[in-house]
Tab-separated table of C-alpha atoms and ligand atoms in Angstrom:
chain	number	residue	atom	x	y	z
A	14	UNK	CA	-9.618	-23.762	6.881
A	15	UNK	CA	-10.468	-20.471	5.668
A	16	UNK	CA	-9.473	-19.348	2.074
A	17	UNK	CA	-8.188	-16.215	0.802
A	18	UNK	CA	-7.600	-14.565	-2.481
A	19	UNK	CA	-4.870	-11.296	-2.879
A	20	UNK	CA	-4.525	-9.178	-5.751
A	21	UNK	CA	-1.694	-7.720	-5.579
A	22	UNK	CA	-0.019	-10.585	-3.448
A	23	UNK	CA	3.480	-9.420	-5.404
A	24	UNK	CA	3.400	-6.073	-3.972
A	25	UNK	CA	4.361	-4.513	-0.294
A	26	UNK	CA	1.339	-5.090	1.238
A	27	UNK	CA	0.240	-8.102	-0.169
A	28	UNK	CA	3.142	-9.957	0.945
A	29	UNK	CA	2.549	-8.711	4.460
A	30	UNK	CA	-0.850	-9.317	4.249
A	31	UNK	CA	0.205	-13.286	2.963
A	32	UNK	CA	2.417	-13.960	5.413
A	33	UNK	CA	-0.478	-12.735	8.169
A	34	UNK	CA	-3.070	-15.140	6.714
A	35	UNK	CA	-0.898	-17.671	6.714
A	36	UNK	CA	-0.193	-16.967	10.451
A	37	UNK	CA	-3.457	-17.133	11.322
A	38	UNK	CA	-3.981	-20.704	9.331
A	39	UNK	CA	-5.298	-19.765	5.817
A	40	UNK	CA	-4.856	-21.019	2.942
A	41	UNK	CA	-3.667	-18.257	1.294
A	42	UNK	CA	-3.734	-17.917	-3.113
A	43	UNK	CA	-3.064	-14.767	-5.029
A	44	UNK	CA	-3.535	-13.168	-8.747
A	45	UNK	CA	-0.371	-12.396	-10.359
A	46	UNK	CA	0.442	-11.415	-13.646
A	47	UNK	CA	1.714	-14.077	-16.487
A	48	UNK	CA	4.898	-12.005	-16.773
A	49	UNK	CA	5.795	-12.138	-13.385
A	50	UNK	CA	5.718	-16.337	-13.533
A	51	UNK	CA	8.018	-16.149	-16.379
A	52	UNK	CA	11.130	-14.264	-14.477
A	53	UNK	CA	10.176	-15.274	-10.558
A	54	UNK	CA	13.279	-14.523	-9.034
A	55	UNK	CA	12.958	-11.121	-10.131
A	56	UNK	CA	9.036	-10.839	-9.342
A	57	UNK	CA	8.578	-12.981	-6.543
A	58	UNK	CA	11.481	-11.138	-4.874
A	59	UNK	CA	9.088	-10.106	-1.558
A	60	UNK	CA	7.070	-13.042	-1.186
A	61	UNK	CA	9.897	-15.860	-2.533
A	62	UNK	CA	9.475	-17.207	0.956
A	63	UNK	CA	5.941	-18.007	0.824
A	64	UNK	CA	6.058	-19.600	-2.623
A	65	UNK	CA	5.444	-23.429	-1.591
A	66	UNK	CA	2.670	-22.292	1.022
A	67	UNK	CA	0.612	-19.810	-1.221
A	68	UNK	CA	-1.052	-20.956	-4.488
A	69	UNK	CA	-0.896	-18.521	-7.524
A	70	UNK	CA	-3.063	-17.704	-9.774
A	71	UNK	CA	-2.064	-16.016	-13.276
A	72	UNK	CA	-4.679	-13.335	-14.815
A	73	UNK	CA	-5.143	-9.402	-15.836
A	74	UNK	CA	-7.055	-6.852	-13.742
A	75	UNK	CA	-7.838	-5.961	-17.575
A	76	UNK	CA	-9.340	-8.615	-18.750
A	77	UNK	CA	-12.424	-9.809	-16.963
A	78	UNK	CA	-12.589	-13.342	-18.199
A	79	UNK	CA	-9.038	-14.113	-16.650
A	80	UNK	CA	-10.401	-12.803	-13.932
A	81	UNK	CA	-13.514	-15.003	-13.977
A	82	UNK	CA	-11.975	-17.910	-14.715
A	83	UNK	CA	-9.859	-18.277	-11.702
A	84	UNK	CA	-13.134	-17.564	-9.671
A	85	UNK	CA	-15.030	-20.370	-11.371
A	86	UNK	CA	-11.907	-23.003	-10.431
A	87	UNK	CA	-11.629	-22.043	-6.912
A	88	UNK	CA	-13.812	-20.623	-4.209
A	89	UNK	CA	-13.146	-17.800	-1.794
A	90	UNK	CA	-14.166	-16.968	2.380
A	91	UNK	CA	-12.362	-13.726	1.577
A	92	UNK	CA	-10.696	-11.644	-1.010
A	93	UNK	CA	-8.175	-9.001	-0.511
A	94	UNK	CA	-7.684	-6.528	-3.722
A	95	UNK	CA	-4.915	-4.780	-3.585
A	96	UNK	CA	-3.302	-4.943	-6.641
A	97	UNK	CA	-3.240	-1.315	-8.134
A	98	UNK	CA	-0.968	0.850	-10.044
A	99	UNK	CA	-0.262	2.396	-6.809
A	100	UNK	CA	2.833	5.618	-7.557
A	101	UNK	CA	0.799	8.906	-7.612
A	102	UNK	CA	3.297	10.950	-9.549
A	103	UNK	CA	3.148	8.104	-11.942
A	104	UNK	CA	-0.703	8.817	-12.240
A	105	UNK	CA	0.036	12.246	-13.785
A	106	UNK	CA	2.410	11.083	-16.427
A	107	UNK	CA	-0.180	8.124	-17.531
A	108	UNK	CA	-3.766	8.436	-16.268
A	109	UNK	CA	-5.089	6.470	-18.426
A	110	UNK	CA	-3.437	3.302	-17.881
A	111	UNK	CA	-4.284	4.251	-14.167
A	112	UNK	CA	-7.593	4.670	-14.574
A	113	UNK	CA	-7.796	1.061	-16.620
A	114	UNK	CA	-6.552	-0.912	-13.826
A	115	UNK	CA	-7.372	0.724	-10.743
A	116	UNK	CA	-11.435	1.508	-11.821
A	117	UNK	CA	-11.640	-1.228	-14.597
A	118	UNK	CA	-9.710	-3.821	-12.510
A	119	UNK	CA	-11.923	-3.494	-9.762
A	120	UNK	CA	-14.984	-3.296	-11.487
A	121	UNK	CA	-13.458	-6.510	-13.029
A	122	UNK	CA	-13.225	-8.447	-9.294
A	123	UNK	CA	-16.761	-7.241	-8.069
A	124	UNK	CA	-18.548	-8.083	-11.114
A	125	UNK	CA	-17.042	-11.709	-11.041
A	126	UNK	CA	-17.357	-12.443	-7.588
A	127	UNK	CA	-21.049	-11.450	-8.030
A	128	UNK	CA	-21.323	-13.452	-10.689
A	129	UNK	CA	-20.024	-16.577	-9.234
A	130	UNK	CA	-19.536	-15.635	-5.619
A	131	UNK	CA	-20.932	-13.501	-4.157
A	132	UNK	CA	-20.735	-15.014	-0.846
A	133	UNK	CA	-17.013	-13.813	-0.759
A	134	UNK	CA	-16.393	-11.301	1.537
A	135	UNK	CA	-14.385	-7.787	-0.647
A	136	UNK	CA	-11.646	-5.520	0.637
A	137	UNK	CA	-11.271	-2.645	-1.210
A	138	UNK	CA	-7.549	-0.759	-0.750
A	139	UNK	CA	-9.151	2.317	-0.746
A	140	UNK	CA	-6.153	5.264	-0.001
A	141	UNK	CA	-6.096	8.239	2.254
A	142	UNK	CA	-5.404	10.146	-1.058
A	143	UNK	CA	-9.208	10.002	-2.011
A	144	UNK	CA	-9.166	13.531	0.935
A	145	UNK	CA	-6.527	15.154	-1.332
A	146	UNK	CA	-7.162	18.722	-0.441
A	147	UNK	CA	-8.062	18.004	2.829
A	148	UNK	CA	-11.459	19.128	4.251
A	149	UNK	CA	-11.144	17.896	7.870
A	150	UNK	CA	-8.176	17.749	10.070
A	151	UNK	CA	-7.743	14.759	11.115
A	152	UNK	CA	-9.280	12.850	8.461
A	153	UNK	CA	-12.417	10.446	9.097
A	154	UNK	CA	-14.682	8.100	7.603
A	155	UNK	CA	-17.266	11.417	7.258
A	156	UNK	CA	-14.426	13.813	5.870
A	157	UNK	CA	-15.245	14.531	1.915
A	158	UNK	CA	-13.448	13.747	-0.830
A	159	UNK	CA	-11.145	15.979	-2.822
A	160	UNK	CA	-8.651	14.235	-4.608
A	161	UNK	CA	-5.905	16.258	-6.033
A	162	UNK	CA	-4.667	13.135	-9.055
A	163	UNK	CA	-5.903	10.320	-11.098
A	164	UNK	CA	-4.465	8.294	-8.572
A	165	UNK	CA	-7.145	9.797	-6.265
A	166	UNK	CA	-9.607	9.683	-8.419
A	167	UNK	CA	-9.242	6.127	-9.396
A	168	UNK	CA	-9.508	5.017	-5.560
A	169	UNK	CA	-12.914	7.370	-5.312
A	170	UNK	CA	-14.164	5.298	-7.809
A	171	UNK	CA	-13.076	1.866	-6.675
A	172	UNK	CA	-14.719	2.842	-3.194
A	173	UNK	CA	-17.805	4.142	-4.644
A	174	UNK	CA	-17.761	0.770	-6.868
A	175	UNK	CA	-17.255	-1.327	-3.644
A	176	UNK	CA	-20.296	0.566	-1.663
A	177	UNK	CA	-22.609	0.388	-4.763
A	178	UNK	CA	-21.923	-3.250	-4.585
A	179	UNK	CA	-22.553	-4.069	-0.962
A	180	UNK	CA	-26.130	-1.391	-1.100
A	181	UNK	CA	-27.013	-2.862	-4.447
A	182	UNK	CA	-26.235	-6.855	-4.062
A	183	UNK	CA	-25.915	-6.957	-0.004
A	184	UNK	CA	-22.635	-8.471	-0.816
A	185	UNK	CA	-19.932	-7.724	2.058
A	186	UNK	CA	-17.880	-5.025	0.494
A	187	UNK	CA	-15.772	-2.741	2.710
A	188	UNK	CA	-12.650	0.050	1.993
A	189	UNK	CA	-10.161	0.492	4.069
A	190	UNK	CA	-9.090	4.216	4.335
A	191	UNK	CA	-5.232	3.572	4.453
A	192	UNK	CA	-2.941	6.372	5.116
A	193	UNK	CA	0.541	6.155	4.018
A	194	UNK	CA	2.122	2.690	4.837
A	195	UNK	CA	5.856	2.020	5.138
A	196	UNK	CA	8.558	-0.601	5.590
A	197	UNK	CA	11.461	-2.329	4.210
A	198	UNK	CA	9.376	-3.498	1.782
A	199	UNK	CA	8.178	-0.502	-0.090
A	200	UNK	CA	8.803	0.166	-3.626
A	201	UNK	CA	11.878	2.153	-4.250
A	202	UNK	CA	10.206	4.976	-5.831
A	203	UNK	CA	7.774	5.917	-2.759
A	204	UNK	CA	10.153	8.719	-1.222
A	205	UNK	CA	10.660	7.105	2.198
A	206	UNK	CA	12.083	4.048	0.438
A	207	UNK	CA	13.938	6.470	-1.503
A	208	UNK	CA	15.829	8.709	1.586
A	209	UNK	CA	16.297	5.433	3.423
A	210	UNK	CA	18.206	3.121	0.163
A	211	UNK	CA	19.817	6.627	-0.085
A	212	UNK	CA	21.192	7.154	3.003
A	213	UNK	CA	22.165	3.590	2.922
A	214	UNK	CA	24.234	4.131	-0.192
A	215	UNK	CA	25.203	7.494	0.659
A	216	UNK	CA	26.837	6.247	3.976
A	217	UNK	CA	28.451	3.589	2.242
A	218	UNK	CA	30.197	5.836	0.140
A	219	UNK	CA	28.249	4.317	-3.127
A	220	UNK	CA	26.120	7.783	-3.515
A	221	UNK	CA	26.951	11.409	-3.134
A	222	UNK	CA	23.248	12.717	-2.888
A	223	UNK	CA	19.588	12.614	-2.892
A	224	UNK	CA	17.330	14.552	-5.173
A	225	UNK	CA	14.208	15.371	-3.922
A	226	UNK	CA	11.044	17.218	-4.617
A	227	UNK	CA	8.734	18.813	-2.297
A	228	UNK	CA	9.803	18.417	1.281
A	229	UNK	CA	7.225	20.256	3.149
A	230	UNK	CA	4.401	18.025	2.044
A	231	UNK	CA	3.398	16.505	5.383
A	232	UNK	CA	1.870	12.575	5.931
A	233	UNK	CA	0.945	10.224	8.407
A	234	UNK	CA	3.322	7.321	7.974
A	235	UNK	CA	2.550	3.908	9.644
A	236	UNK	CA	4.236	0.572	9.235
A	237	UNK	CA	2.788	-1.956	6.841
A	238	UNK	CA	2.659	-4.922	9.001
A	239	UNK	CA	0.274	-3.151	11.285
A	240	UNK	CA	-1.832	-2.227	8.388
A	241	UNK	CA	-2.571	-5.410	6.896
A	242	UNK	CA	-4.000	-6.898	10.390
A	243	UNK	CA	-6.645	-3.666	9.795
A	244	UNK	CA	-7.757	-4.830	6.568
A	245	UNK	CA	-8.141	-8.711	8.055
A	246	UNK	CA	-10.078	-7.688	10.975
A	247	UNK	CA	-12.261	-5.692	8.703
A	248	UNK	CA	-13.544	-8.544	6.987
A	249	UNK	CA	-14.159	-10.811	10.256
A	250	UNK	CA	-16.809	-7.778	11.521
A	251	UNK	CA	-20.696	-8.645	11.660
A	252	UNK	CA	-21.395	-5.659	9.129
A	253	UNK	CA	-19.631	-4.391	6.558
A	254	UNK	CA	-18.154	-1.033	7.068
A	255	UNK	CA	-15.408	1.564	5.964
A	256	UNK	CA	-12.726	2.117	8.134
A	257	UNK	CA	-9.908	4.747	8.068
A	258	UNK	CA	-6.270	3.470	9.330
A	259	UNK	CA	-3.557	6.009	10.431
A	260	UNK	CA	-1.514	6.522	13.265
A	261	UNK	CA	-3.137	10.114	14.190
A	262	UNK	CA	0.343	11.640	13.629
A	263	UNK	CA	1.571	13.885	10.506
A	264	UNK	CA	5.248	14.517	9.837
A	265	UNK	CA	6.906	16.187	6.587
A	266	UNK	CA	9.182	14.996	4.025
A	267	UNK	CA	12.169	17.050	5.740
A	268	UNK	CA	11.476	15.613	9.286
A	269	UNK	CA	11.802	11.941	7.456
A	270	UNK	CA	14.971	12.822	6.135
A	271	UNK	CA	16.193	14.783	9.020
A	272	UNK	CA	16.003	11.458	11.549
A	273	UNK	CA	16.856	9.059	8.669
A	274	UNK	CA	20.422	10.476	8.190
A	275	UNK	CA	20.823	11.278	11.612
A	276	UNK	CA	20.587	7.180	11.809
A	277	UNK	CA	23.753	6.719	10.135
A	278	UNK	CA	25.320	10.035	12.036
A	279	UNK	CA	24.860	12.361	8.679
A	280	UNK	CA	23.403	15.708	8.757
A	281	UNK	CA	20.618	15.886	5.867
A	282	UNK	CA	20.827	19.211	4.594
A	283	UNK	CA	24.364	17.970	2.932
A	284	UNK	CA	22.878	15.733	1.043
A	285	UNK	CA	19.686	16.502	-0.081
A	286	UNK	CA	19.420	18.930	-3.388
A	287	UNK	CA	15.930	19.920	-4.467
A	288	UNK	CA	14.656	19.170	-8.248
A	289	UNK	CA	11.663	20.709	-9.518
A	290	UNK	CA	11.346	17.848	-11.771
A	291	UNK	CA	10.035	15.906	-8.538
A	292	UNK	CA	7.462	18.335	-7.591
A	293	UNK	CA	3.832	16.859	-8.946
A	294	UNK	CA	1.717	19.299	-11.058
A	295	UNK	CA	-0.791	18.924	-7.630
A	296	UNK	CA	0.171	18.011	-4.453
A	297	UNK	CA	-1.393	16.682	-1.321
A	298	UNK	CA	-0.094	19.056	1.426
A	299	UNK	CA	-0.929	17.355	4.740
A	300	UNK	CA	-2.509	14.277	5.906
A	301	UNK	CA	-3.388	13.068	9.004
A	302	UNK	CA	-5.969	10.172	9.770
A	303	UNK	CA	-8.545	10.118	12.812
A	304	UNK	CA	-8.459	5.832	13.306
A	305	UNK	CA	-10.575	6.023	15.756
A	306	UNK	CA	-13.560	4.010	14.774
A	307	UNK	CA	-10.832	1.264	13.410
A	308	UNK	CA	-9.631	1.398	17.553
A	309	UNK	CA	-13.145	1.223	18.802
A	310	UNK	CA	-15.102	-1.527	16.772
A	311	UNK	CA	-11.540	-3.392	15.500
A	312	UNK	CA	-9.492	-2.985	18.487
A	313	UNK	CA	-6.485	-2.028	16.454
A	314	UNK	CA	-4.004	0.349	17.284
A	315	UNK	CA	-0.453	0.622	15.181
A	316	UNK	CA	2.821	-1.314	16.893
A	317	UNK	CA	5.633	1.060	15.516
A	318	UNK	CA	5.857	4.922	16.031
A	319	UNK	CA	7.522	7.260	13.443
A	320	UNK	CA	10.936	6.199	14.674
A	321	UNK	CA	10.741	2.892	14.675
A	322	UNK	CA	9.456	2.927	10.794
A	323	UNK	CA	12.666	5.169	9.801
A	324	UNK	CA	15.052	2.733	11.615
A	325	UNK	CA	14.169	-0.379	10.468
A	326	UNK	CA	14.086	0.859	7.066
A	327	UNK	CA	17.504	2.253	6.980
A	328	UNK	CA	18.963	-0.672	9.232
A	329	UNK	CA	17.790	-3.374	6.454
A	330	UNK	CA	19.116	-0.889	3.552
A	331	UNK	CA	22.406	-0.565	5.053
A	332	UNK	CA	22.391	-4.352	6.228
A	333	UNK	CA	21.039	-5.297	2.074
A	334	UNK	CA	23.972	-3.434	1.237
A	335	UNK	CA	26.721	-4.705	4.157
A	336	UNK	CA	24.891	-8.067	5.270
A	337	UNK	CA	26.661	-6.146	8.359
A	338	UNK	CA	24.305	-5.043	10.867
A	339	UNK	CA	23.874	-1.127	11.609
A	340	UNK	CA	26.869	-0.296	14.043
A	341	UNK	CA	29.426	-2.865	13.535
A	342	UNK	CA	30.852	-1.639	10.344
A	343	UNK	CA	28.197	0.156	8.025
A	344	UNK	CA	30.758	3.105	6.772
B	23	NAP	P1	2.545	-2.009	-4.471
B	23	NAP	O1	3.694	-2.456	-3.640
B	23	NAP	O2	2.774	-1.027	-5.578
B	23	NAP	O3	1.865	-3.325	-5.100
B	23	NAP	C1	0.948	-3.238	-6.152
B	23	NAP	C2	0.545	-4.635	-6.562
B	23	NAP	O4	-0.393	-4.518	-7.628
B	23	NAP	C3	1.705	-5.504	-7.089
B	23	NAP	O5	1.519	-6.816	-6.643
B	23	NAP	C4	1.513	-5.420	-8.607
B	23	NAP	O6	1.975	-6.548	-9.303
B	23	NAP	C5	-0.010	-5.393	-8.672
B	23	NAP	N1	-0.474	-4.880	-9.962
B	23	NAP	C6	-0.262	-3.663	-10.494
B	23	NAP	N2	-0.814	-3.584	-11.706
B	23	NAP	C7	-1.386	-4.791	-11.951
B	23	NAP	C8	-2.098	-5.344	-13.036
B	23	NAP	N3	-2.348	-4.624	-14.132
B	23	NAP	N4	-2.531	-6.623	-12.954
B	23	NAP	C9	-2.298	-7.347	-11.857
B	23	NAP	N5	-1.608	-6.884	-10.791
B	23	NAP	C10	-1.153	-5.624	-10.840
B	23	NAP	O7	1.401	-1.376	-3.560
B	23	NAP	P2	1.159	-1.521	-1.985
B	23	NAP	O8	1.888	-0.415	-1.291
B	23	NAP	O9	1.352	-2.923	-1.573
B	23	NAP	O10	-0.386	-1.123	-1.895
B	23	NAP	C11	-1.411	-2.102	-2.006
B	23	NAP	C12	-2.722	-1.433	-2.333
B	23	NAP	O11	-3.042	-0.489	-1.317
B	23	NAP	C13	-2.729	-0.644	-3.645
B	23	NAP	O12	-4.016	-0.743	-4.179
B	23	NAP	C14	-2.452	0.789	-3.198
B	23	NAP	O13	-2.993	1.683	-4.150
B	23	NAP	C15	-3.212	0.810	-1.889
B	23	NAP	N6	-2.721	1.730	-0.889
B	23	NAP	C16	-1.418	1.724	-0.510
B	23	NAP	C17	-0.992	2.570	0.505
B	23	NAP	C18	0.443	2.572	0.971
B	23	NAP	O14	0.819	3.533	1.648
B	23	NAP	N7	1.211	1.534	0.700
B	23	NAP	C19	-1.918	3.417	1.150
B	23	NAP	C20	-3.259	3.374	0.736
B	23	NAP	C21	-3.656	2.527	-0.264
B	23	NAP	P3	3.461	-6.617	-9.953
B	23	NAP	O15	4.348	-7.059	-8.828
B	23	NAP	O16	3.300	-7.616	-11.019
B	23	NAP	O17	3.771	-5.234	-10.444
B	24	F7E	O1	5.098	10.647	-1.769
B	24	F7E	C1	6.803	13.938	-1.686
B	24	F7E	C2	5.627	13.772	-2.633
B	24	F7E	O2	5.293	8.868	-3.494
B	24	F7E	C3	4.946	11.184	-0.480
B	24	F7E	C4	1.160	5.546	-2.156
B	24	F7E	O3	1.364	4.357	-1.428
B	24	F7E	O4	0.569	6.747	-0.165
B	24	F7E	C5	1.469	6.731	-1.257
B	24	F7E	O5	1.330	7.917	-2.035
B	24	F7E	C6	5.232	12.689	-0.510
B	24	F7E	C7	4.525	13.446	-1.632
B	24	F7E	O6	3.666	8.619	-1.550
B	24	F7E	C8	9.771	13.053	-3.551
B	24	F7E	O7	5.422	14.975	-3.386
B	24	F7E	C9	9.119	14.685	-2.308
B	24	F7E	O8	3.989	14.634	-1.126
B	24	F7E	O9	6.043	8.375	-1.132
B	24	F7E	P1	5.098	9.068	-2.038
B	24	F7E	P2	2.205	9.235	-1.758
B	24	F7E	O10	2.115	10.063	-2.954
B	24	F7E	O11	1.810	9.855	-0.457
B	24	F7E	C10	-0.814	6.838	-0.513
B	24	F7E	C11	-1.617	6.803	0.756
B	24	F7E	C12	-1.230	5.841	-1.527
B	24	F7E	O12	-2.364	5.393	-1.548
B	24	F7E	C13	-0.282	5.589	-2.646
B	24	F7E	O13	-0.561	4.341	-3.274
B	24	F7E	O14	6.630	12.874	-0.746
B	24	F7E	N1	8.104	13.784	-2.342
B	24	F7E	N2	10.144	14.273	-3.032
B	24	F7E	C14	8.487	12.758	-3.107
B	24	F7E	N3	7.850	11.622	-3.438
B	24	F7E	C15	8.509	10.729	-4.216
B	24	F7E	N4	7.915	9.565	-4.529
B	24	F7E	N5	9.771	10.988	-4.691
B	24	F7E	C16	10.451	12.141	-4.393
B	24	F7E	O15	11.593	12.325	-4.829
């Protein structure tokens, strides 16, 4: 039985990612932070179902020993880090801490599993923000960098850490170049998670409107599910490689908002007001990711269009909020 370690296992992806190893007969651990042991229900709250298959392990992306002393207890085929402070407009307000735990932390897991294991094979969850101020349209593996926050910058550096590692130690390192992934999963702050809890509210009479910031900004949103079987298949290739994962299609802030209020039969432009407080001091205009070497050499291709994404999210907000499914009784 294969063994895998998550950062991150707490978070949106990492819980999808869990729930796929486990699927495919892992034995599945993850890193998680004291804290979150000592108030689970509130933690846990995305992976509460996997808690007696998946073992955890408490340490800090800060502190290399913690770090090092899981890895000298047990012994990894594969580890997934994804653990991150991962909210871009958060990056502005406190780089720094940024910085520490996206750079430092990851620095922190390829130094260790060097050290003790360097057998393990590495995924890096390297971000389709690292193009910023795009250079290319579409985006590919070969399209520069420009990243336009410290969030960016922080995933340049933990993909530059993760090559150095696999040219300097031959260890099997790879990034994954993940555009924007969604679901009802996602953090509440990420602004699709935000329109769709919104409308939710909104159309349950619970919230009058939705303040947003820039609506024009334009990204290619996938679902996470599909995303997390990119990063596995990465890791079971013969060489280790970087690999950009997108659906190939962009779509703006308004267009989101537009088809997720038309979901519950509510006209956007009612509700949304603009604040200027939401706008970030510099934005990423447009993405759009070329996956086609992740089609070609993985054989993966996304399961759920731009649609699909928008009403599953708002179905399971209004249904969190109703335990009614959409169209029985929702307003
Ligand atoms: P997420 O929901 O924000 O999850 C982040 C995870 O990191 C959580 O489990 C969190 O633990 C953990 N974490 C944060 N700071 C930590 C620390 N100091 N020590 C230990 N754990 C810490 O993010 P996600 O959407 O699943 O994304 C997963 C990874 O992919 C991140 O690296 C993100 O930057 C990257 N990424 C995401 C996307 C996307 O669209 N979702 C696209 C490209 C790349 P707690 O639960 O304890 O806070
Ligand atoms: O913003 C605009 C905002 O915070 C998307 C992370 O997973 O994907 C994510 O980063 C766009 C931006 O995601 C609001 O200005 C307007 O242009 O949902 P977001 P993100 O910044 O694209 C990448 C690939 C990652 O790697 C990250 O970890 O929406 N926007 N109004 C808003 N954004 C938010 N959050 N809130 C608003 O009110």
């Amino acid at each position: 039985m294969k063994r895998a370690f998550i950062t991150g296992i707490t978070g949106q992806d990492g819980s999808y990612l869990a729930e796929h190893l486990l699927d495919l007969g892992y034995e599945v651990h993850g890193l998680v932070r004291r804290v979150a042991l000592e108030d689970p229900e509130r933690r846990f709250f995305r992976i509460k179902h996997l808690l007696d298959r998946i073992k955890l392990h408490p340490a800090s992306l800060e502190s290399y020993s913690s770090i090092f002393h899981v890895l000298t207890r047990e012994k990894f085929d594969e580890c997934y880090h994804l653990a991150a402070q991962s909210f871009v407009a958060e990056s502005f307000n406190d780089g720094f801490s940024t910085m520490n735990i996206n750079v430092n932390g990851t620095h922190h897991m390829l130094a260790a599993l060097h050290e003790l294991q360097p057998e393990c094979k590495f995924y890096f969850a390297g971000s389709s923000e690292m193009f910023g101020k795009v250079r290319d349209v579409p985006q590919n593996e070969t399209t520069p960098f420009h990243p336009r926050s410290p969030y960016g910058i922080s995933k340049v550096a933990g993909f530059e850490l993760t090559r150095n590692y696999r040219e300097a130690y031959g260890m099997f390192c790879v990034s994954g170049l993940l555009f924007n992934h969604e679901g009802p999963r996602r953090g509440f702050e990420f602004v699709t998670r935000k329109i769709s809890s919104t409308v939710a509210r909104i159309n349950l009479g619970l919230a009058s409107e939705l303040r947003l910031g820039n609506l024009e900004a334009k990204r290619d949103w996938g679902h996470a599910a599909d995303y997390v079987r990119a990063m596995h298949l990465m890791l079971q290739q013969p060489e280790a490689d970087d690999y950009v994962v997108a659906t190939g299609e962009t779509h703006s802030v308004r267009e989101f908002c537009e088809l997720a209020f038309a979901e519950v039969g509510l006209n956007y432009e009612k509700y949304v007001k603009l604040d200027e407080k939401l706008y970030r001091p510099a934005e990423v205009d447009m993405l759009v990711g070329d996956a086609g070497k992740a089609r070609r050499v993985l054989g993966w291709q996304p399961t759920y269009s731009f649609v699909d994404l928008i009403k599953e999210m708002v179905r399971k907000d209004v249904e969190a909020l109703t335990e009614t499914p959409l169209g029985v009784s929702a307003r």
